Short mmCIF file of C-alpha atoms in Angstrom, two decimals:
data_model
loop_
_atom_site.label_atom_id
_atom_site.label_comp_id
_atom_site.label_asym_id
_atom_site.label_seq_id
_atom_site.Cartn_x
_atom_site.Cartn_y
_atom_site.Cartn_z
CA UNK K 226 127.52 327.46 43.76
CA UNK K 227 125.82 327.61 40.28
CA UNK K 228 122.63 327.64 42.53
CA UNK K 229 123.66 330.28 44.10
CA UNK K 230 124.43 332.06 41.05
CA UNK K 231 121.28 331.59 39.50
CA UNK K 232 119.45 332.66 42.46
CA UNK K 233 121.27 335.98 42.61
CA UNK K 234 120.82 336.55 39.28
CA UNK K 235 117.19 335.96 39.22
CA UNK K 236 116.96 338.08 42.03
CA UNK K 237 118.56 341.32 40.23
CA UNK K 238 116.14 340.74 37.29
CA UNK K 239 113.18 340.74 39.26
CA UNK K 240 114.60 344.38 41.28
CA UNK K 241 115.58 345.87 37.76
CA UNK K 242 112.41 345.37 36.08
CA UNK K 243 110.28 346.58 39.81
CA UNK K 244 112.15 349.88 39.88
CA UNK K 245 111.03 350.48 36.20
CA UNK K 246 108.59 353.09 36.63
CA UNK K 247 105.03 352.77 34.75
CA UNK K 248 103.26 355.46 33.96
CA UNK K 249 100.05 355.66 35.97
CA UNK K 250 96.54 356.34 34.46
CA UNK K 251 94.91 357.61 31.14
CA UNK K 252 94.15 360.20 28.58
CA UNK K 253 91.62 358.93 25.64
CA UNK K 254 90.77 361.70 23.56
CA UNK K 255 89.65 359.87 20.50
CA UNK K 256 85.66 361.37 21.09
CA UNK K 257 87.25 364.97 22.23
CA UNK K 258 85.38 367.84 20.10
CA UNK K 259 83.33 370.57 21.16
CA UNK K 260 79.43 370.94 20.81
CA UNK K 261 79.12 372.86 18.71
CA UNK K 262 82.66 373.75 17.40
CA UNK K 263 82.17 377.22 15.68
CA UNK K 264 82.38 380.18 17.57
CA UNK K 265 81.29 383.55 16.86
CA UNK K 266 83.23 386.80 17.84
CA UNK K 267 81.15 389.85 16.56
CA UNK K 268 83.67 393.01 16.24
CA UNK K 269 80.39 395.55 16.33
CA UNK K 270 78.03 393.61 19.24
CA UNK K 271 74.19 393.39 17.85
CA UNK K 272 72.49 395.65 20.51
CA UNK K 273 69.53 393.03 20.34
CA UNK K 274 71.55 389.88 20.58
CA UNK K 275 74.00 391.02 22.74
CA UNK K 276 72.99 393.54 25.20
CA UNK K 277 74.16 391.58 28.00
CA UNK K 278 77.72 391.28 26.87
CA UNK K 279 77.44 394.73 25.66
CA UNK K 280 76.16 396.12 29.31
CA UNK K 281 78.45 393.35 31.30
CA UNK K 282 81.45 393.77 28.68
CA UNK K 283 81.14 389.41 29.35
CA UNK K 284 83.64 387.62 26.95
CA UNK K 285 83.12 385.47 24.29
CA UNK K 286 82.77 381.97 25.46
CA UNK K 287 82.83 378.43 24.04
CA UNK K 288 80.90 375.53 25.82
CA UNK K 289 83.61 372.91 27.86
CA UNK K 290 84.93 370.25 25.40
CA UNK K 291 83.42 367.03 25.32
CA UNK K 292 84.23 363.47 24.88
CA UNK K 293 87.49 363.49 26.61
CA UNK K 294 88.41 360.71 29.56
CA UNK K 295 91.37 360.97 31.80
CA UNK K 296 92.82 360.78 35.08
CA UNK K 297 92.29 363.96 36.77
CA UNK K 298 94.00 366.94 36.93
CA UNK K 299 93.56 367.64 33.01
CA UNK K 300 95.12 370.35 32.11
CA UNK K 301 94.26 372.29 28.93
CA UNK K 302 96.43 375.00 26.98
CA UNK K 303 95.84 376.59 23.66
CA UNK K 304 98.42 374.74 21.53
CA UNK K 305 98.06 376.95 18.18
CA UNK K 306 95.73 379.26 16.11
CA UNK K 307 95.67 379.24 12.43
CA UNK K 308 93.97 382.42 10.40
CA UNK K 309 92.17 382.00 7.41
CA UNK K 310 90.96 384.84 5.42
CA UNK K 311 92.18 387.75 3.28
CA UNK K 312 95.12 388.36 4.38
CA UNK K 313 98.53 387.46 3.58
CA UNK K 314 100.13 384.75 4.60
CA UNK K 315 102.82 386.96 6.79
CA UNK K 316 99.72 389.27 7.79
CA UNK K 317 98.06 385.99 8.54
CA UNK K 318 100.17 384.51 10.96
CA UNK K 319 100.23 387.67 12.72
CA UNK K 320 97.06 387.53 13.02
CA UNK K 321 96.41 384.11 14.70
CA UNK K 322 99.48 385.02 17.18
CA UNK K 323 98.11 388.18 17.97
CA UNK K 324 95.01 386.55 18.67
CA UNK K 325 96.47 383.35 20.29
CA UNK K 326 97.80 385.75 23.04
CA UNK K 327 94.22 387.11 23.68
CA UNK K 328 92.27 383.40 23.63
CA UNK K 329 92.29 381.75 27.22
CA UNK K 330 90.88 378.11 28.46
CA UNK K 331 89.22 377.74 31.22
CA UNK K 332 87.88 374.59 33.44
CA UNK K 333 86.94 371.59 31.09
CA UNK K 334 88.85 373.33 28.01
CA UNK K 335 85.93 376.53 27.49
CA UNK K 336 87.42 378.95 25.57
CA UNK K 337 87.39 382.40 26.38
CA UNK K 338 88.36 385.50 23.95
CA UNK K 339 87.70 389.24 25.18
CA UNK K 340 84.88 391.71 24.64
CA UNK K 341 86.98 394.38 24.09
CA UNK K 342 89.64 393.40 21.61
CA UNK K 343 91.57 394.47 18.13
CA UNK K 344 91.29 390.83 16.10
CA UNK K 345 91.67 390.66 12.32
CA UNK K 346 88.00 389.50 10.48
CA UNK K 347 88.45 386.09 9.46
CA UNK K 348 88.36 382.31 10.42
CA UNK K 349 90.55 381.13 13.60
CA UNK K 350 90.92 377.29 13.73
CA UNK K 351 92.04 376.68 17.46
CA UNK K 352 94.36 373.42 18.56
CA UNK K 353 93.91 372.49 21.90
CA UNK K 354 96.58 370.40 24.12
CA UNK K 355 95.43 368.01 26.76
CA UNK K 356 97.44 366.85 30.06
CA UNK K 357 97.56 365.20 32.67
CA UNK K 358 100.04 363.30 34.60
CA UNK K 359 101.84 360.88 32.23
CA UNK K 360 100.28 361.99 28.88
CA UNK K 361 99.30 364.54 26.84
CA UNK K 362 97.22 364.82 23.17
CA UNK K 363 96.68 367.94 21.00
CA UNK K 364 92.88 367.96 18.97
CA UNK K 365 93.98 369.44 15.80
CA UNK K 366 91.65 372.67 14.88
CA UNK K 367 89.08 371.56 17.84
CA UNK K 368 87.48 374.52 17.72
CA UNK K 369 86.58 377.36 14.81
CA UNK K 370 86.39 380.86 15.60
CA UNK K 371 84.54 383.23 13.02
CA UNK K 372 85.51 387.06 13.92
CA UNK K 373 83.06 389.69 12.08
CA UNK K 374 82.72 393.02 11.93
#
């Protein structure tokens, strides 16, 4: 009987612990940065520099971020912007929400910010949140984007 017992109850562990589910794959974003990781948004276009964008109205763009391994699908989603630069701290945060709502990623974490748009002169630093299934990671200030008149 105590056989029996013992057998039983060795059986249940062994279920229990085989219908705990493991998370499958990986994220490692310890290398993740973009190359290079300053951006420049120019208010008033240079008509030399930028007479595609001007004649294409093409938005800004970032390269794709680098460094990052994962099990695919990665997703990628603008975690939060940060201003720096004259304004108040109130006027600030405004700021880097108003243009938070304007920045998009794209495929392999490119950002992607408007031609036409009404952002605040200053210094953006961008956080960027990685996932896929079973994990997700946020690069602190990944990328730097300098808006100028």
């Amino acid at each position: 009987m105590k056989q029996i017992l013992l057998l039983i109850g060795v059986a249940m562990f062994f279920c229990l612990e085989a219908c705990h589910e493991k998370t499958v794959g990986y994220l490692i974003t310890e290398n993740a940065s973009y190359d290079p990781d300053t951006m420049y948004v120019r208010k008033t276009p240079d008509p030399q520099l930028d007479w595609f964008r001007i004649e294409n109205k093409a938005p800004w763009k970032s390269l794709a971020l680098q460094g990052y391994e994962g099990t695919e699908l990665i997703y990628f989603y603008v975690e939060s912007v940060t201003y720096e630069g004259p304004l108040s701290e109130a006027a600030g945060e405004e700021a880097a929400q108003n243009f938070m709502k304007n920045l998009s990623v794209r495929s392999g974490g490119a950002l992607e910010y408007p031609f036409e748009n009404d952002a605040v002169p200053g210094t953006y630093k961008v956080s960027i949140r990685l996932t896929n299934p079973g994990y997700s990671h946020v690069l602190q200030d990944a990328m730097k984007i300098i808006v100028t008149e």
